[in-house]
mmCIF file of N, CA and C in Angstrom:
data_model
loop_
_atom_site.group_PDB
_atom_site.id
_atom_site.type_symbol
_atom_site.label_atom_id
_atom_site.label_comp_id
_atom_site.label_asym_id
_atom_site.label_seq_id
_atom_site.Cartn_x
_atom_site.Cartn_y
_atom_site.Cartn_z
ATOM 1 N N MET A 1 53.722 0.310 48.176
ATOM 2 C CA MET A 1 52.486 -0.169 48.261
ATOM 3 C C MET A 1 51.140 1.119 47.714
ATOM 4 N N ALA A 2 50.294 1.298 47.389
ATOM 5 C CA ALA A 2 49.128 1.811 46.989
ATOM 6 C C ALA A 2 49.062 2.981 47.812
ATOM 7 N N ARG A 3 48.425 4.199 48.016
ATOM 8 C CA ARG A 3 47.835 4.415 49.340
ATOM 9 C C ARG A 3 46.566 4.237 49.483
ATOM 10 N N GLN A 4 45.766 4.458 50.196
ATOM 11 C CA GLN A 4 44.289 4.214 50.508
ATOM 12 C C GLN A 4 44.013 5.108 50.715
ATOM 13 N N TYR A 5 41.870 6.200 50.141
ATOM 14 C CA TYR A 5 41.529 7.320 50.764
ATOM 15 C C TYR A 5 40.795 6.959 50.743
ATOM 16 N N SER A 6 40.238 7.847 52.082
ATOM 17 C CA SER A 6 38.565 7.530 52.743
ATOM 18 C C SER A 6 37.534 7.677 51.717
ATOM 19 N N THR A 7 36.595 7.833 51.536
ATOM 20 C CA THR A 7 35.320 7.334 50.803
ATOM 21 C C THR A 7 35.278 8.850 50.814
ATOM 22 N N GLU A 8 35.196 9.946 52.166
ATOM 23 C CA GLU A 8 34.745 10.955 52.484
ATOM 24 C C GLU A 8 36.040 12.356 50.992
ATOM 25 N N PHE A 9 37.259 11.302 51.897
ATOM 26 C CA PHE A 9 38.081 12.286 50.711
ATOM 27 C C PHE A 9 38.576 12.198 49.554
ATOM 28 N N LYS A 10 37.503 11.271 48.861
ATOM 29 C CA LYS A 10 37.612 10.782 47.740
ATOM 30 C C LYS A 10 36.065 11.715 46.577
ATOM 31 N N MET A 11 35.253 12.252 47.795
ATOM 32 C CA MET A 11 33.857 12.771 47.429
ATOM 33 C C MET A 11 34.417 14.229 48.020
ATOM 34 N N GLU A 12 35.079 14.221 48.542
ATOM 35 C CA GLU A 12 35.334 16.366 48.481
ATOM 36 C C GLU A 12 35.985 16.725 47.381
ATOM 37 N N ALA A 13 37.261 16.329 47.107
ATOM 38 C CA ALA A 13 37.911 15.871 45.245
ATOM 39 C C ALA A 13 36.722 16.058 44.403
ATOM 40 N N ILE A 14 35.536 15.076 44.292
ATOM 41 C CA ILE A 14 34.649 15.079 43.125
ATOM 42 C C ILE A 14 34.017 16.634 43.516
ATOM 43 N N LYS A 15 33.783 16.729 44.863
ATOM 44 C CA LYS A 15 33.289 17.870 44.798
ATOM 45 C C LYS A 15 33.130 19.215 44.423
ATOM 46 N N ARG A 16 34.943 19.103 44.306
ATOM 47 C CA ARG A 16 35.932 20.045 44.145
ATOM 48 C C ARG A 16 35.903 20.494 42.815
ATOM 49 N N VAL A 17 35.824 19.579 42.124
ATOM 50 C CA VAL A 17 35.887 19.336 39.928
ATOM 51 C C VAL A 17 35.030 19.649 39.971
ATOM 52 N N GLU A 18 34.131 18.797 40.471
ATOM 53 C CA GLU A 18 32.596 19.394 40.540
ATOM 54 C C GLU A 18 31.991 20.654 39.956
ATOM 55 N N ALA A 19 32.851 21.258 41.244
ATOM 56 C CA ALA A 19 32.200 22.571 41.571
ATOM 57 C C ALA A 19 32.888 23.692 41.512
ATOM 58 N N SER A 20 33.762 23.462 40.014
ATOM 59 C CA SER A 20 34.887 24.230 39.017
ATOM 60 C C SER A 20 35.373 24.774 40.191
ATOM 61 N N GLU A 21 35.876 24.308 41.164
ATOM 62 C CA GLU A 21 37.028 25.246 41.773
ATOM 63 C C GLU A 21 38.004 24.905 41.151
ATOM 64 N N GLY A 22 39.090 24.634 39.994
ATOM 65 C CA GLY A 22 39.294 24.495 39.246
ATOM 66 C C GLY A 22 39.457 23.051 38.838
ATOM 67 N N SER A 23 40.530 23.051 37.830
ATOM 68 C CA SER A 23 40.978 22.482 37.151
ATOM 69 C C SER A 23 41.183 19.952 37.860
ATOM 70 N N VAL A 24 41.109 19.353 36.924
ATOM 71 C CA VAL A 24 41.831 18.258 37.962
ATOM 72 C C VAL A 24 42.297 18.077 37.877
ATOM 73 N N ALA A 25 43.371 18.748 37.039
ATOM 74 C CA ALA A 25 44.803 18.611 37.182
ATOM 75 C C ALA A 25 45.443 19.556 38.571
ATOM 76 N N SER A 26 44.817 20.826 39.151
ATOM 77 C CA SER A 26 44.812 21.328 40.033
ATOM 78 C C SER A 26 44.605 21.507 41.306
ATOM 79 N N VAL A 27 43.370 20.479 41.261
ATOM 80 C CA VAL A 27 42.887 19.928 42.450
ATOM 81 C C VAL A 27 43.695 18.558 42.912
ATOM 82 N N ALA A 28 44.221 18.160 41.952
ATOM 83 C CA ALA A 28 45.362 16.923 42.020
ATOM 84 C C ALA A 28 46.212 17.394 42.899
ATOM 85 N N ARG A 29 46.483 18.367 42.414
ATOM 86 C CA ARG A 29 47.744 19.050 42.671
ATOM 87 C C ARG A 29 47.947 19.323 44.326
ATOM 88 N N GLU A 30 46.658 20.255 44.846
ATOM 89 C CA GLU A 30 45.752 20.039 46.476
ATOM 90 C C GLU A 30 46.377 19.582 46.893
ATOM 91 N N LEU A 31 45.572 18.794 46.544
ATOM 92 C CA LEU A 31 44.951 17.596 47.237
ATOM 93 C C LEU A 31 46.623 16.334 47.894
ATOM 94 N N GLY A 32 47.612 16.504 47.055
ATOM 95 C CA GLY A 32 48.776 16.063 46.826
ATOM 96 C C GLY A 32 48.152 14.283 45.898
ATOM 97 N N ILE A 33 47.435 13.298 45.050
ATOM 98 C CA ILE A 33 47.513 12.685 44.141
ATOM 99 C C ILE A 33 47.390 13.316 43.442
ATOM 100 N N LYS A 34 47.482 11.856 42.985
ATOM 101 C CA LYS A 34 48.228 12.196 41.204
ATOM 102 C C LYS A 34 46.490 12.599 40.261
ATOM 103 N N ILE A 35 46.960 12.776 39.362
ATOM 104 C CA ILE A 35 45.935 13.028 37.824
ATOM 105 C C ILE A 35 44.829 11.711 37.844
ATOM 106 N N ASN A 36 45.347 11.235 37.513
ATOM 107 C CA ASN A 36 45.231 9.350 37.074
ATOM 108 C C ASN A 36 44.363 9.110 38.229
ATOM 109 N N THR A 37 44.553 8.944 38.628
ATOM 110 C CA THR A 37 43.756 8.979 40.184
ATOM 111 C C THR A 37 42.174 9.604 40.588
ATOM 112 N N LEU A 38 42.598 10.875 40.473
ATOM 113 C CA LEU A 38 41.001 11.661 40.367
ATOM 114 C C LEU A 38 40.667 11.380 39.111
ATOM 115 N N HIS A 39 41.153 10.924 38.185
ATOM 116 C CA HIS A 39 40.385 10.790 37.267
ATOM 117 C C HIS A 39 39.477 10.265 37.077
ATOM 118 N N GLY A 40 40.050 8.713 37.534
ATOM 119 C CA GLY A 40 39.319 7.541 37.877
ATOM 120 C C GLY A 40 38.227 7.499 38.832
ATOM 121 N N TRP A 41 38.683 8.549 39.945
ATOM 122 C CA TRP A 41 37.451 8.747 40.584
ATOM 123 C C TRP A 41 36.516 9.329 40.148
ATOM 124 N N LEU A 42 36.465 10.405 39.303
ATOM 125 C CA LEU A 42 35.594 11.126 38.496
ATOM 126 C C LEU A 42 34.883 9.750 37.645
ATOM 127 N N LYS A 43 35.530 8.844 36.714
ATOM 128 C CA LYS A 43 34.946 8.149 36.526
ATOM 129 C C LYS A 43 34.138 7.234 36.597
ATOM 130 N N ARG A 44 34.298 6.706 37.778
ATOM 131 C CA ARG A 44 33.534 5.474 38.995
ATOM 132 C C ARG A 44 32.073 6.787 39.680
ATOM 133 N N TYR A 45 32.329 7.711 39.940
ATOM 134 C CA TYR A 45 31.237 8.263 40.147
ATOM 135 C C TYR A 45 30.137 8.936 39.634
ATOM 136 N N ARG A 46 30.446 9.541 38.618
ATOM 137 C CA ARG A 46 29.886 9.653 36.883
ATOM 138 C C ARG A 46 29.316 8.246 36.357
ATOM 139 N N GLU A 47 29.885 6.734 36.654
ATOM 140 C CA GLU A 47 29.267 5.659 36.247
ATOM 141 C C GLU A 47 28.092 5.531 36.787
ATOM 142 N N LYS A 48 28.602 5.083 38.021
ATOM 143 C CA LYS A 48 27.516 4.966 39.535
ATOM 144 C C LYS A 48 27.561 6.085 41.060
ATOM 145 N N PRO A 49 26.830 7.169 40.331
ATOM 146 C CA PRO A 49 26.740 8.385 41.438
ATOM 147 C C PRO A 49 26.359 8.133 42.782
ATOM 148 N N GLU A 50 25.415 7.059 42.921
ATOM 149 C CA GLU A 50 24.627 6.038 44.313
ATOM 150 C C GLU A 50 25.326 5.719 44.885
ATOM 151 N N GLY A 51 26.572 4.900 44.322
ATOM 152 C CA GLY A 51 27.613 4.657 45.016
ATOM 153 C C GLY A 51 28.736 3.818 44.574
ATOM 154 N N PRO A 52 29.794 4.876 44.107
ATOM 155 C CA PRO A 52 31.289 4.383 43.556
ATOM 156 C C PRO A 52 31.577 3.970 43.931
ATOM 157 N N PHE A 53 32.617 4.303 45.319
ATOM 158 C CA PHE A 53 32.949 3.521 46.385
ATOM 159 C C PHE A 53 32.101 2.166 47.539
ATOM 160 N N PRO A 54 32.140 1.906 47.238
ATOM 161 C CA PRO A 54 31.238 0.579 47.874
ATOM 162 C C PRO A 54 32.705 0.277 49.423
ATOM 163 N N GLY A 55 33.878 0.598 48.965
ATOM 164 C CA GLY A 55 34.539 0.186 50.678
ATOM 165 C C GLY A 55 35.498 -1.115 50.396
ATOM 166 N N SER A 56 36.269 -0.889 50.668
ATOM 167 C CA SER A 56 37.066 -2.523 51.252
ATOM 168 C C SER A 56 36.420 -3.792 51.351
ATOM 169 N N GLY A 57 36.253 -4.459 50.233
ATOM 170 C CA GLY A 57 35.493 -6.163 51.298
ATOM 171 C C GLY A 57 34.362 -5.945 50.848
ATOM 172 N N LYS A 58 33.296 -4.640 50.593
ATOM 173 C CA LYS A 58 32.151 -4.684 50.545
ATOM 174 C C LYS A 58 31.750 -4.448 48.834
ATOM 175 N N LEU A 59 30.580 -5.022 48.321
ATOM 176 C CA LEU A 59 30.190 -5.305 46.799
ATOM 177 C C LEU A 59 28.997 -4.206 46.679
ATOM 178 N N SER A 60 29.499 -3.529 45.764
ATOM 179 C CA SER A 60 28.244 -2.440 45.004
ATOM 180 C C SER A 60 26.944 -3.455 45.068
ATOM 181 N N PRO A 61 25.658 -2.998 44.856
ATOM 182 C CA PRO A 61 24.805 -3.374 44.788
ATOM 183 C C PRO A 61 24.718 -4.341 44.102
ATOM 184 N N ASP A 62 24.759 -3.608 42.551
ATOM 185 C CA ASP A 62 24.741 -4.515 41.414
ATOM 186 C C ASP A 62 25.802 -6.237 41.466
ATOM 187 N N ASP A 63 26.811 -5.677 41.954
ATOM 188 C CA ASP A 63 27.573 -7.501 42.341
ATOM 189 C C ASP A 63 27.071 -8.043 43.669
ATOM 190 N N GLU A 64 26.357 -7.135 44.546
ATOM 191 C CA GLU A 64 25.993 -8.195 45.254
ATOM 192 C C GLU A 64 24.649 -8.633 44.681
ATOM 193 N N LEU A 65 23.974 -8.047 43.777
ATOM 194 C CA LEU A 65 22.907 -9.204 43.630
ATOM 195 C C LEU A 65 23.241 -10.053 42.294
ATOM 196 N N ILE A 66 24.079 -9.799 41.965
ATOM 197 C CA ILE A 66 24.833 -11.027 41.243
ATOM 198 C C ILE A 66 25.172 -12.069 41.667
ATOM 199 N N ARG A 67 25.987 -11.554 43.166
ATOM 200 C CA ARG A 67 27.048 -12.735 43.503
ATOM 201 C C ARG A 67 25.518 -13.392 44.569
ATOM 202 N N LYS A 68 24.256 -12.787 44.437
ATOM 203 C CA LYS A 68 23.314 -14.139 45.442
ATOM 204 C C LYS A 68 22.605 -14.530 43.946
ATOM 205 N N LEU A 69 22.289 -14.327 43.423
ATOM 206 C CA LEU A 69 22.051 -15.042 42.142
ATOM 207 C C LEU A 69 22.967 -16.317 41.445
ATOM 208 N N GLU A 70 24.074 -16.015 41.268
ATOM 209 C CA GLU A 70 25.141 -16.454 41.240
ATOM 210 C C GLU A 70 24.967 -17.834 42.805
ATOM 211 N N ARG A 71 24.434 -17.585 43.677
ATOM 212 C CA ARG A 71 24.893 -18.871 44.633
ATOM 213 C C ARG A 71 22.979 -19.790 44.632
ATOM 214 N N GLN A 72 21.783 -18.802 43.942
ATOM 215 C CA GLN A 72 20.618 -19.230 43.714
ATOM 216 C C GLN A 72 20.993 -20.254 42.724
ATOM 217 N N VAL A 73 21.540 -19.734 41.686
ATOM 218 C CA VAL A 73 21.779 -20.669 40.484
ATOM 219 C C VAL A 73 22.627 -22.144 40.502
ATOM 220 N N ARG A 74 23.696 -22.080 41.549
ATOM 221 C CA ARG A 74 24.405 -23.139 41.964
ATOM 222 C C ARG A 74 23.847 -24.570 42.694
ATOM 223 N N ASP A 75 22.938 -23.689 43.617
ATOM 224 C CA ASP A 75 22.366 -24.335 44.802
ATOM 225 C C ASP A 75 20.939 -25.172 43.857
ATOM 226 N N LEU A 76 20.416 -24.381 42.840
ATOM 227 C CA LEU A 76 19.261 -25.353 42.327
ATOM 228 C C LEU A 76 20.495 -26.374 41.710
#
């Protein structure tokens, strides 16, 4: 089963990479996570810096708007 990490943990890892405290590989090694996992977090953060990790069961603001609009269309 995949391990789940808190938003705070993910953001701290991203801050370390962004602050050039080391390469992605070295930060991943220090934190005990896979390099691909950290690359994925970085990608999500760079695509949506305002809310890259909405949380379990929560939607991003864009997805929430889409769901609301789809509901309105269905009701019409």
